[in-house]
CSV table of C-alpha atoms and ligand atoms in Angstrom, one decimal:
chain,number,residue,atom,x,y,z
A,1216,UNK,CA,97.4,87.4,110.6
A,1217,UNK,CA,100.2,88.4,108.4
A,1218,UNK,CA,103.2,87.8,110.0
A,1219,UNK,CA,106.4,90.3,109.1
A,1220,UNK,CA,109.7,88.1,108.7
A,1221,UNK,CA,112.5,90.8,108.8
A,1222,UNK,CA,115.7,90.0,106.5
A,1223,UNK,CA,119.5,90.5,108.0
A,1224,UNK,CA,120.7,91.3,104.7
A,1225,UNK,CA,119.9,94.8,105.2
A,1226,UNK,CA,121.4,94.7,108.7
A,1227,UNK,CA,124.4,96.6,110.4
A,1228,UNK,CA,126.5,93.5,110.6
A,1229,UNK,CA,129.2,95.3,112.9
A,1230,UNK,CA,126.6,94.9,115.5
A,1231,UNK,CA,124.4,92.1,114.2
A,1232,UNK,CA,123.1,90.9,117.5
A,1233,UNK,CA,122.1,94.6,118.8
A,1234,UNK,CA,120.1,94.5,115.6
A,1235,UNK,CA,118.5,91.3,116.0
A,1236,UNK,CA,117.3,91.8,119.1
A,1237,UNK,CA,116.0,95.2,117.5
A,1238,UNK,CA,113.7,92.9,115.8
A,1239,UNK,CA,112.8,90.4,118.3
A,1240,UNK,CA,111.9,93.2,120.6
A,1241,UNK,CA,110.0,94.8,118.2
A,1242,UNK,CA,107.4,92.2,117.2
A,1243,UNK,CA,109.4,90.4,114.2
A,1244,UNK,CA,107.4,87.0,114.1
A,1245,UNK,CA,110.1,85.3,112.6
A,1246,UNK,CA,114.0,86.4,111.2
A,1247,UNK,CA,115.5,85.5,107.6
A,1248,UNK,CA,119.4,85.0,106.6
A,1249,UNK,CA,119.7,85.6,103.4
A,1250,UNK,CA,122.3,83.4,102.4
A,1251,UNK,CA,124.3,83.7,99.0
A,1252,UNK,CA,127.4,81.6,96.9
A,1253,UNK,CA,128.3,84.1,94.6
A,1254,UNK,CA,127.0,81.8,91.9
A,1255,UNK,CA,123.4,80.7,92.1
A,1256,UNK,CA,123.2,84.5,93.1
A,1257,UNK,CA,125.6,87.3,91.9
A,1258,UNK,CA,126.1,87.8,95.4
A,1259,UNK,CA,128.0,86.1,98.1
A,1260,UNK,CA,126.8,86.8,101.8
A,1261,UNK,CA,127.0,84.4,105.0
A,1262,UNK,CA,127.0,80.9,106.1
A,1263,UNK,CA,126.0,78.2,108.9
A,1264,UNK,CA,128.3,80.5,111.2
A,1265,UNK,CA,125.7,83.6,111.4
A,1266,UNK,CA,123.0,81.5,111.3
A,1267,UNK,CA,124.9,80.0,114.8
A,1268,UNK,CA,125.9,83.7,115.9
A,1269,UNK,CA,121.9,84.9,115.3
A,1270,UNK,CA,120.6,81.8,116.9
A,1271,UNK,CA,122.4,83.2,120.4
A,1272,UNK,CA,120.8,86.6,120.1
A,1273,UNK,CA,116.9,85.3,119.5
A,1274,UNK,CA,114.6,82.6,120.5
A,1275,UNK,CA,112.4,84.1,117.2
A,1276,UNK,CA,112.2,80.7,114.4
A,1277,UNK,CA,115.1,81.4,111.7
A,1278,UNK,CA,114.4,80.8,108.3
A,1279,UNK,CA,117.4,80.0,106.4
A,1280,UNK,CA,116.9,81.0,102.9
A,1281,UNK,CA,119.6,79.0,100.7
A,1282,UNK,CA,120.1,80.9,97.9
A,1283,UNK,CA,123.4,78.5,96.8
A,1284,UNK,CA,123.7,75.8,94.2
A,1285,UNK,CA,123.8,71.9,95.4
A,1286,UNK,CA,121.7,73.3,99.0
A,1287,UNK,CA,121.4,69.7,99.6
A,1288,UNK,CA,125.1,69.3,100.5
A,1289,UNK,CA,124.3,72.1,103.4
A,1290,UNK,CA,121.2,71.3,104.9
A,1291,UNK,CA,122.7,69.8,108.3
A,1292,UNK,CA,124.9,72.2,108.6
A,1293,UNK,CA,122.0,74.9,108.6
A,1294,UNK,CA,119.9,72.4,110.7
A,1295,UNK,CA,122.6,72.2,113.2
A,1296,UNK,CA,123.9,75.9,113.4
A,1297,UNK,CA,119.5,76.6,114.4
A,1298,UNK,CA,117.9,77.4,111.5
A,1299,UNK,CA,114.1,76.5,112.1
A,1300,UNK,CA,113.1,76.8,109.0
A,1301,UNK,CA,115.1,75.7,105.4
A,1302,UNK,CA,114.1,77.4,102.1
A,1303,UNK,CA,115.8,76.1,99.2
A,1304,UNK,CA,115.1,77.0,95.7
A,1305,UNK,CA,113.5,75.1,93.0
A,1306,UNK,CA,116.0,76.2,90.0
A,1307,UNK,CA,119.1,74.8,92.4
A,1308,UNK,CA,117.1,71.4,93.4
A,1309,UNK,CA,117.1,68.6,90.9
A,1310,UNK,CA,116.0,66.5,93.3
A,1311,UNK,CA,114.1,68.3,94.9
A,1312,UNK,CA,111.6,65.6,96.7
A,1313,UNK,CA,114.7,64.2,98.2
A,1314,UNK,CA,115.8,67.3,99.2
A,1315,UNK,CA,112.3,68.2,100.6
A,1316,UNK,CA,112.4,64.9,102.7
A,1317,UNK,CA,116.0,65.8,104.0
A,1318,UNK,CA,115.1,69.1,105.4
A,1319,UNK,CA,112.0,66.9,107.1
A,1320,UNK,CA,114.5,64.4,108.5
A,1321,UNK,CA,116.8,66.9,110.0
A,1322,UNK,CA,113.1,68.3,111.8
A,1323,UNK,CA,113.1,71.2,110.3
A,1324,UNK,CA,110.5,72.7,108.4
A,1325,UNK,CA,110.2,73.0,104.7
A,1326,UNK,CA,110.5,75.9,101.8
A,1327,UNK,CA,110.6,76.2,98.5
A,1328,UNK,CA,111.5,79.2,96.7
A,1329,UNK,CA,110.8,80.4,93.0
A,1330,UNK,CA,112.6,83.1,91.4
A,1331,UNK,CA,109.7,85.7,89.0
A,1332,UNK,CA,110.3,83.8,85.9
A,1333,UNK,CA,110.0,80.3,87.5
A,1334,UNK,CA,106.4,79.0,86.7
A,1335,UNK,CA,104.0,77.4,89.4
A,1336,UNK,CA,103.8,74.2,88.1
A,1337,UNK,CA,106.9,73.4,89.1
A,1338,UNK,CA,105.5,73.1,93.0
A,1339,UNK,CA,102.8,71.1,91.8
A,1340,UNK,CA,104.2,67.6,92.7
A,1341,UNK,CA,105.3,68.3,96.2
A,1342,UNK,CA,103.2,71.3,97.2
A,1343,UNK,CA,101.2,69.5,100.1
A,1344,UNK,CA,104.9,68.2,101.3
A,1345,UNK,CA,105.6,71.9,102.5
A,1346,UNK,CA,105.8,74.3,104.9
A,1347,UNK,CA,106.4,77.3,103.2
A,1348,UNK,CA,106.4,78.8,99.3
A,1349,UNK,CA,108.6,81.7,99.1
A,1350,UNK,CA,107.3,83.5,95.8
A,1351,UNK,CA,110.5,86.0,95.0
A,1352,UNK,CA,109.2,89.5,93.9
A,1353,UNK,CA,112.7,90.5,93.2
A,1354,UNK,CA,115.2,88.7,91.3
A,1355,UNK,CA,117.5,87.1,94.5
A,1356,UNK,CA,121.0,88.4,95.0
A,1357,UNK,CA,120.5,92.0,97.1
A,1358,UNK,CA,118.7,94.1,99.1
A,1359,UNK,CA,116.9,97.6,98.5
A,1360,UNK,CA,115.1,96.2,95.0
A,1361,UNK,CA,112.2,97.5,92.9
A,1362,UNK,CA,109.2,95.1,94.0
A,1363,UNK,CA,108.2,93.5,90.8
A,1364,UNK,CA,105.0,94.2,90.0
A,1365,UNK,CA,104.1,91.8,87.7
A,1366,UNK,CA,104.4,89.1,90.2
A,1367,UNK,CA,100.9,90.1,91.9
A,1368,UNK,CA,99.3,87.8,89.1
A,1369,UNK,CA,101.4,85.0,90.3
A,1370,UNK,CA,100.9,85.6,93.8
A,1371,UNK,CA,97.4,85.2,93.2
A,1372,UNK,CA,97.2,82.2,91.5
A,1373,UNK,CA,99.7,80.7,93.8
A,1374,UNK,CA,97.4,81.2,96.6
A,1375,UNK,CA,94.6,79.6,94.4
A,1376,UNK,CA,97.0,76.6,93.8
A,1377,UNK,CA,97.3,76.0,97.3
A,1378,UNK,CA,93.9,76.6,98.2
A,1379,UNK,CA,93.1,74.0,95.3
A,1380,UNK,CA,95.5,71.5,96.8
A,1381,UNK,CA,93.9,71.7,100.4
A,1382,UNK,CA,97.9,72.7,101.1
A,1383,UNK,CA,98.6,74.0,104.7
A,1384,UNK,CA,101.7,76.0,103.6
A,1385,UNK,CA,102.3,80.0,104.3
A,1386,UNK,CA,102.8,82.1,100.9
A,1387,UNK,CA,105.9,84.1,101.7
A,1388,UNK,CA,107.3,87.1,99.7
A,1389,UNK,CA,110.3,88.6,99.4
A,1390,UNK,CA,112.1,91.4,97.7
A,1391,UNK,CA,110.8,95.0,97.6
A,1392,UNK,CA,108.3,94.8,100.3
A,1393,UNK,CA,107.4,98.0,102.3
A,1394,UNK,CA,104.5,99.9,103.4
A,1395,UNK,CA,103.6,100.7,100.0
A,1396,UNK,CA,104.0,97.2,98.2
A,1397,UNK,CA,103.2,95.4,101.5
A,1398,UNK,CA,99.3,95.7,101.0
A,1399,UNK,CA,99.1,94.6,97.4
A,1400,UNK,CA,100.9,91.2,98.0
A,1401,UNK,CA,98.9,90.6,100.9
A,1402,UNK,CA,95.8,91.5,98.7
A,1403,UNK,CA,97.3,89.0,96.1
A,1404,UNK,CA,97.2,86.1,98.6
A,1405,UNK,CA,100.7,86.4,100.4
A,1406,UNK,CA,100.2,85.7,104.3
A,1407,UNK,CA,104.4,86.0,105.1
A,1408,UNK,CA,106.2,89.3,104.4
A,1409,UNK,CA,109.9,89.2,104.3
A,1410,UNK,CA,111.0,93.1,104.5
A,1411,UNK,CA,114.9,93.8,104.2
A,1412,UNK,CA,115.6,96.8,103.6
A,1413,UNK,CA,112.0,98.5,105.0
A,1414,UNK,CA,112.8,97.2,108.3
A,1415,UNK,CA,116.8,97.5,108.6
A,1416,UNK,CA,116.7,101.0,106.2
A,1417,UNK,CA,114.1,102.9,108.1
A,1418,UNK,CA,115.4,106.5,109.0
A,1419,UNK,CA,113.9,106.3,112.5
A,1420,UNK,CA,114.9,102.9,113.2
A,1421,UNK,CA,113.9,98.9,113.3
A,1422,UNK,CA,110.9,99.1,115.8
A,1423,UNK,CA,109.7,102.0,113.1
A,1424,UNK,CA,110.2,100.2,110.1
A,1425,UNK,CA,108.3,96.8,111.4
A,1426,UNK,CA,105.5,99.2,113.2
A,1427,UNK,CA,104.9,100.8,109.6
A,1428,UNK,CA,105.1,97.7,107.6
A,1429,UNK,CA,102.3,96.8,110.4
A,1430,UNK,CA,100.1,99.9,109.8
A,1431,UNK,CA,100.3,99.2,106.4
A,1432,UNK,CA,98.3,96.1,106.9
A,1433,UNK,CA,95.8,97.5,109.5
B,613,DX5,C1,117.1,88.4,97.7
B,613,DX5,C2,117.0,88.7,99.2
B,613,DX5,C3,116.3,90.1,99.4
B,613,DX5,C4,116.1,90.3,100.9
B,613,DX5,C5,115.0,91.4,101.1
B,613,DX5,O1,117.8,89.4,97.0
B,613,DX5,O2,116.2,87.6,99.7
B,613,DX5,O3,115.0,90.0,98.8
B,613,DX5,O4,115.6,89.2,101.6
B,613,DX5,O5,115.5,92.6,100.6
B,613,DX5,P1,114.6,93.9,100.5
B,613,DX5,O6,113.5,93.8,101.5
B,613,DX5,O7,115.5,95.0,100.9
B,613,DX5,O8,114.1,94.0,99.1
């Protein structure tokens, strides 16, 4: 089953609770935080302190998606404030093994992110260490986006990579999904939808957006 991992970004942050709950209550399988420094991104969003404030409105796993240089000075404070899940990207992780087996050690599970120009090899060597591969169909840094549609190819042979490595982890997307992009990256190989601005920007509401992104799939 696809599962449908709405992103906060797009969210009404003057009553961020109401709106997660919105999710929860809604059939979300999972939230995202969208988390930005103003310099590995152009944009600068929110810290371990939403992640904290989230983590009292849901019981839903939280992914924290670390879109920050040096994530590896950050991952306890994520692991502590409840994220369930820590997604860090390739381009800001040297080390990214070690930072891999930090994220493990805190108990949390694993991603790795790849911005559209990043190539797949660079998951090669610690693939079948992870959780997660968020494949970005936008370039990282806002909400409301163009899905990229050049990055169906790469979905696809991501998904054949994985399969090749006998690799457990979910192939997540991100950045432009709706009900009209939602389809062709699932059709590519993507198994996790992260929908921003498709879930948060629906005229007739959260449950509507999610419920659409759904039908999409059906
Ligand atoms: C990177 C962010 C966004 C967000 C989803 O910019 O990671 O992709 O999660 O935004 P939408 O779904 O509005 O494109």
């Amino acid at each position: 089953m696809t599962l449908v991992v709405p992103s906060i970004l797009s969210a009404d942050f003057a009553r961020l609770g109401e709106q997660v709950r919105e999710a929860a209550a809604a059939g979300a399988d999972r939230l995202q935080i969208d988390v930005m420094d103003g310099r590995f991104v152009p944009n600068i969003t929110v810290g371990p302190l939403v992640v904290e404030a989230v983590r009292r409105h849901t019981t839903l796993p939280l992914e924290a998606h670390l879109m920050i240089v040096e994530p590896e000075r950050y991952l306890s404070d994520f692991a502590s404030a409840g994220a369930d899940v820590i997604i860090v990207h390739q381009e800001a992780s040297p080390h990214l093994h070690r930072t891999i087996e930090q994220i493990r050690r805190l108990g949390k599970r694993t991603g790795v992110a790849i911005n559209p120009a990043t190539p797949l090899v660079v998951l090669q060597e610690v693939l079948n260490e992870l959780d997660l591969v968020l494949c970005m169909t936008v370039d990282p840094g806002f909400g409301g986006q163009e899905f990229i549609r050049a990055t169906l190819p790469k979905i696809e042979r991501l998904r054949g990579m994985i399969t090749q490595h006998g690799a457990g982890c979910d192939l997540e997307v991100d950045g432009g999904i709706s009900a009209a992009t939602a389809p062709l990256a699932v059709r590519a190989g993507a198994n996790v939808l992260v929908a921003g601005s498709a879930v948060y920007g629906d005229p007739e509401g959260v449950a509507a957006g999610i419920a659409r992104l759904r039908a999409a799939l059906a």
